[in-house]
C-alpha atoms as one frame of an Amber mdcrd trajectory, in Angstrom:
protein
 -43.168 -79.820 -32.354 -44.564 -76.453 -33.391 -47.681 -74.273 -33.556 -50.884
 -76.255 -34.060 -52.781 -76.562 -37.320 -55.988 -77.591 -35.520 -57.686 -76.768
 -32.214 -55.762 -78.944 -29.786 -56.885 -79.727 -26.208 -54.190 -77.296 -24.965
 -55.506 -74.434 -27.095 -59.093 -75.277 -26.196 -58.168 -75.033 -22.502 -56.447
 -71.696 -23.113 -59.548 -70.354 -24.884 -61.736 -71.618 -22.052 -59.704 -69.602
 -19.541 -60.660 -66.504 -21.557 -59.738 -63.867 -18.944 -56.453 -63.293 -17.129
 -54.508 -60.604 -15.289 -50.875 -59.683 -15.827 -48.679 -57.757 -13.394 -46.028
 -55.246 -14.394 -43.838 -54.848 -11.318 -40.066 -54.496 -11.511 -37.250 -51.972
 -11.291 -39.378 -49.675 -13.497 -41.805 -49.306 -10.581 -39.041 -47.707  -8.501
 -37.579 -45.389 -11.141 -40.874 -44.254 -12.704 -39.727 -45.169 -16.211 -41.649
 -47.736 -18.278 -38.443 -48.142 -20.292 -35.996 -48.481 -17.404 -32.673 -49.736
 -18.807 -31.233 -51.254 -15.616 -28.656 -48.552 -14.953 -29.568 -48.177 -11.258
 -28.285 -50.476  -8.474 -30.260 -53.598  -7.551 -30.882 -52.046  -4.119 -33.112
 -49.419  -5.793 -35.800 -52.109  -5.779 -37.316 -51.816  -2.286 -41.035 -52.585
  -1.818 -41.888 -51.881   1.814 -45.277 -53.644   1.997 -45.055 -56.316  -0.696
 -48.368 -58.184  -0.863 -48.568 -60.603  -3.776 -51.672 -62.209  -2.262 -53.484
 -58.887  -2.700 -52.589 -58.893  -6.410 -54.100 -62.338  -6.864 -57.157 -61.538
  -4.731 -57.983 -58.694  -7.136 -57.710 -61.052 -10.102 -60.156 -63.390  -8.375
 -62.515 -60.478  -7.676 -62.495 -59.659 -11.387 -63.240 -63.262 -12.327 -59.864
 -63.909 -13.957 -58.825 -67.527 -14.467 -55.102 -67.075 -15.131 -52.317 -64.682
 -14.166 -48.998 -63.691 -15.746 -46.027 -62.102 -13.964 -43.237 -59.982 -15.478
 -40.462 -62.258 -14.219 -37.873 -60.117 -16.049 -38.608 -56.884 -17.876 -36.209
 -54.865 -20.052 -34.256 -53.502 -17.078 -32.766 -56.979 -16.639 -33.935 -57.141
 -13.017 -35.157 -60.647 -12.112 -38.000 -61.132  -9.639 -36.575 -64.431  -8.450
 -33.146 -65.333  -6.978 -31.551 -66.519 -10.190 -28.293 -68.494 -10.180 -24.956
 -66.753 -10.870 -26.632 -63.374 -11.352 -26.468 -60.186  -9.313 -29.312 -58.061
 -10.723 -32.171 -59.797  -8.942 -34.235 -59.787  -5.756 -31.504 -61.660  -3.889
 -29.242 -58.612  -4.265 -31.963 -55.996  -3.684 -33.374 -54.224  -0.632 -36.246
 -56.719  -0.389 -35.140 -60.296  -0.989 -38.608 -61.854  -1.280 -38.826 -64.353
  -4.123 -41.700 -62.678  -5.989 -42.016 -65.450  -8.579 -42.265 -68.011  -5.785
 -44.889 -65.933  -3.956 -46.806 -65.415  -7.181 -46.937 -69.142  -7.990 -47.901
 -70.087  -4.431 -50.753 -67.582  -4.326 -52.022 -68.566  -7.769 -52.116 -72.204
  -6.679 -53.894 -71.315  -3.431 -56.520 -69.311  -5.351 -57.026 -71.821  -8.136
 -55.580 -69.576 -10.874 -53.452 -70.924 -13.681 -50.195 -68.997 -14.013 -47.451
 -68.006 -16.395 -44.441 -65.777 -16.964 -43.347 -62.813 -19.059 -39.705 -62.546
 -20.143 -38.300 -59.601 -22.107 -35.626 -60.241 -24.737 -34.653 -56.549 -24.943
 -32.335 -55.961 -21.981 -29.883 -53.015 -22.031 -28.464 -54.102 -18.668 -27.213
 -57.389 -20.140 -26.705 -56.245 -23.735 -24.548 -53.261 -22.790 -26.650 -50.787
 -24.810 -30.248 -49.733 -25.418 -31.186 -50.694 -28.963 -34.646 -51.896 -29.972
 -33.459 -53.663 -33.110 -29.883 -54.959 -32.767 -29.474 -58.701 -32.340 -28.599
 -59.842 -28.817 -24.986 -60.913 -28.112 -24.227 -64.595 -27.637 -23.415 -64.309
 -23.925 -26.790 -62.753 -23.234 -28.662 -65.307 -25.345 -27.037 -68.013 -23.209
 -28.365 -66.221 -20.113 -31.857 -66.096 -21.641 -31.879 -69.863 -22.092 -30.572
 -70.452 -18.585 -33.120 -68.150 -16.939 -36.058 -69.515 -18.938 -34.965 -73.011
 -17.911 -34.883 -71.888 -14.275 -38.390 -70.458 -14.440 -39.843 -73.697 -15.759
 -37.884 -76.000 -13.429 -37.788 -74.060 -10.141 -41.424 -73.013 -10.628 -43.001
 -75.756 -12.759 -46.584 -75.976 -13.914 -46.937 -72.716 -15.841 -49.570 -72.766
 -18.594 -48.290 -69.625 -20.326 -44.951 -68.157 -21.407 -44.784 -64.717 -23.056
 -41.618 -63.514 -24.800 -41.366 -59.813 -25.655 -39.319 -57.993 -28.320 -38.604
 -61.282 -30.092 -37.243 -59.641 -33.249 -33.917 -59.206 -31.411 -33.184 -62.922
 -31.711 -32.979 -64.984 -34.879 -35.662 -67.338 -36.160 -33.439 -70.270 -35.160
 -33.114 -68.879 -31.628 -36.873 -68.319 -31.382 -37.407 -71.937 -32.387 -34.842
 -73.013 -29.790 -36.690 -71.152 -27.022 -40.035 -72.506 -28.220 -38.743 -76.084
 -28.113 -36.968 -75.528 -24.800 -40.174 -74.459 -23.051 -42.205 -77.222 -24.674
 -39.625 -79.808 -23.587 -39.683 -78.557 -19.993 -43.415 -77.941 -19.951 -45.493
 -79.507 -22.749 -48.738 -78.076 -21.343 -47.631 -74.456 -21.764 -48.796 -72.090
 -24.510 -46.032 -69.892 -25.879 -46.816 -66.319 -26.856 -44.404 -64.134 -28.822
 -45.629 -60.558 -28.431 -45.909 -58.753 -31.755 -45.362 -55.261 -30.343 -47.690
 -52.262 -30.310 -47.410 -51.055 -33.918 -47.654 -54.552 -35.376 -50.666 -55.379
 -33.195 -52.556 -52.254 -34.203 -51.797 -52.924 -37.829 -52.990 -56.531 -38.065
 -55.355 -57.054 -35.051 -54.539 -60.756 -35.041 -55.502 -61.407 -38.657 -51.919
 -62.492 -39.396 -48.868 -63.610 -37.451 -45.883 -61.312 -37.873 -42.803 -63.236
 -39.147 -40.612 -61.898 -36.309 -43.125 -63.240 -33.774 -42.917 -66.793 -35.095
 -43.195 -69.474 -33.780 -46.061 -68.730 -31.402 -49.167 -70.602 -30.250 -51.220
 -67.445 -29.697 -51.299 -64.097 -31.484 -50.850 -61.383 -28.873 -52.357 -57.933
 -29.422 -50.532 -55.319 -27.342 -53.000 -52.617 -26.226 -55.166 -53.808 -29.136
 -58.741 -55.090 -29.265 -59.816 -57.841 -31.658 -61.062 -56.771 -35.094 -64.719
 -55.663 -35.453 -65.640 -58.888 -37.245 -64.165 -60.981 -34.426 -61.039 -63.105
 -34.459 -60.774 -65.970 -36.927 -58.300 -68.448 -35.390 -57.591 -70.080 -38.749
 -54.533 -67.990 -39.559 -52.300 -68.372 -42.602 -48.534 -68.206 -42.148 -46.180
 -68.693 -45.081 -48.852 -70.480 -47.085 -49.958 -72.857 -44.317 -53.030 -72.602
 -42.102 -52.659 -72.738 -38.306 -55.097 -72.581 -35.394 -54.066 -69.497 -33.424
 -56.255 -67.848 -30.767 -55.980 -64.092 -30.196 -55.251 -62.383 -26.884 -55.826
 -58.712 -26.166 -53.137 -57.605 -23.709 -54.460 -54.430 -22.170 -52.719 -51.934
 -19.858 -55.005 -50.172 -17.389 -52.727 -47.171 -16.826 -52.882 -43.649 -18.269
 -51.270 -42.482 -21.489 -47.472 -42.805 -21.351 -46.483 -39.223 -22.123 -43.132
 -39.928 -23.861 -45.073 -42.150 -26.299 -48.622 -40.766 -26.275 -50.047 -43.467
 -28.545 -49.546 -46.005 -25.753 -50.838 -46.539 -22.229 -48.603 -47.078 -19.191
 -47.848 -50.564 -17.940 -45.954 -49.659 -14.747 -47.080 -47.619 -11.752 -45.481
 -44.204 -11.204 -46.304 -41.220  -9.000 -48.909 -39.760 -11.390 -50.483 -43.135
 -12.231 -54.282 -43.092 -12.498 -56.253 -46.111 -13.620 -58.433 -45.811 -16.702
 -62.190 -45.511 -15.993 -64.100 -48.658 -15.083 -66.451 -48.254 -18.058 -63.507
 -48.180 -20.495 -62.076 -51.393 -19.057 -65.461 -53.134 -18.868 -66.229 -52.206
 -22.471 -62.878 -53.662 -23.555 -63.777 -56.877 -21.732 -67.094 -57.062 -23.598
 -65.364 -56.374 -26.922 -63.003 -59.290 -26.289 -65.786 -61.686 -25.407 -67.789
 -60.625 -28.473 -64.655 -60.718 -30.647 -63.688 -64.272 -29.617 -60.497 -63.122
 -27.931 -58.916 -63.781 -24.580 -58.280 -60.720 -22.436 -55.082 -60.337 -20.406
 -55.712 -57.263 -18.260 -52.626 -55.635 -16.777 -52.447 -54.410 -13.169 -49.644
 -52.227 -11.817 -48.572 -52.598  -8.170 -46.969 -49.461  -6.694 -43.547 -49.026
  -5.101 -44.796 -50.317  -1.753 -45.607 -53.625  -3.454 -49.391 -53.259  -3.367
 -52.032 -52.308  -5.898 -53.268 -48.861  -4.890 -56.628 -48.208  -3.243 -57.615
 -46.155  -6.294 -56.930 -49.068  -8.648 -58.632 -51.577  -6.319 -61.750 -49.391
  -6.225 -61.782 -49.165 -10.015 -61.362 -52.930 -10.427 -64.292 -53.574  -8.088
 -66.419 -51.347 -10.322 -65.160 -53.232 -13.371 -66.154 -56.526 -11.726 -69.660
 -55.185 -11.094 -70.054 -53.981 -14.684 -68.865 -57.146 -16.394 -71.175 -59.253
 -14.249 -74.205 -57.027 -14.770
C-alpha cells in the first residue's frame, strides 16, 4: 500500500473532479490571526449566523465538484465534538458540529468531500515551533482524531495533512496507511508548504511530504509547460497529479509573499479576473484547482466575496 506508479481508477476520478473549494474557518477567524496558536479560550469561537449550506451553495455556483474543510488548523481547535478533548466546538460558544454539517450539505449537493488536518499545533505541542518534531502524546492524539474523522464521518475522498515535516517518515507512513485502511477510496495529500511549492511547481515530490498521492502546490500555479504526472521519487517513477491550492484573500501583511487564508476585519477578496485566470491556468496546465473560501466570524461568506465568486463563475463559463 503506497503511492501509485500508474494512473489508478482512484487517481483518474480525482483528476476528473478537477475543481474544488476549501474552507478556512476556525479559531483564527475569531482572533484575526492566520497563525493563531490556540492560546485563547474555546469560547472565543462564536459564530452567530453559522450557515454551512451557504458555503456549499457557493461551491456549486462556481461549478466545483469537491470540497475540503479545515477540520483542525494549527490553533488545535477542532470543528467537531472530538472525544476526550476540550478545545473543540463542544466546549465553545456555538456547539454546532461543523464537520457534520459540512458532510451533510456536501452529500445533499452532490459534492465529494474531504478534510484538512494540521500537524503543527502549538496548543497541543506546548510551544510554537515550525520545525521541531511533535511529542509522542500529541502524535497519539493526531492518530485518534484522524481515526474519528474517517469513522464518525465516513466517505471522504480527500485527506490533506499540513506541515508534515514535523513528524517522522515512519509516522507519515503510519498516517497514510491508517487513512487507507479506514477509507481505501481516499486520496492523501501531504502539503509541501509555500516555499517548497514555489520552488518545484509539482515537478518533484519533496521528501518531507512523502508519502502522498497528489503533489499539492500551496498558492502556486502549475508550471508553464503543464504538469507531468510521471514524477520521479528516489529513483522510482510514480503517477502523481498536481493540485493548485489557492487562497482568495489579500496579501497577509506579516508575510507579504503569501495571501490570506482566513477572514479578518480588513479581508477583501482578490479580483474576479485574477481568480478566473488562475482557474484557466490550472485547466491548461493539467492541474486540479482547490480554491479557498473564507467564512467570516458570523459563520457566513461575506456579500463581497459572494459577489466576486458569482463574477468568477460567469468568467470561467464564458
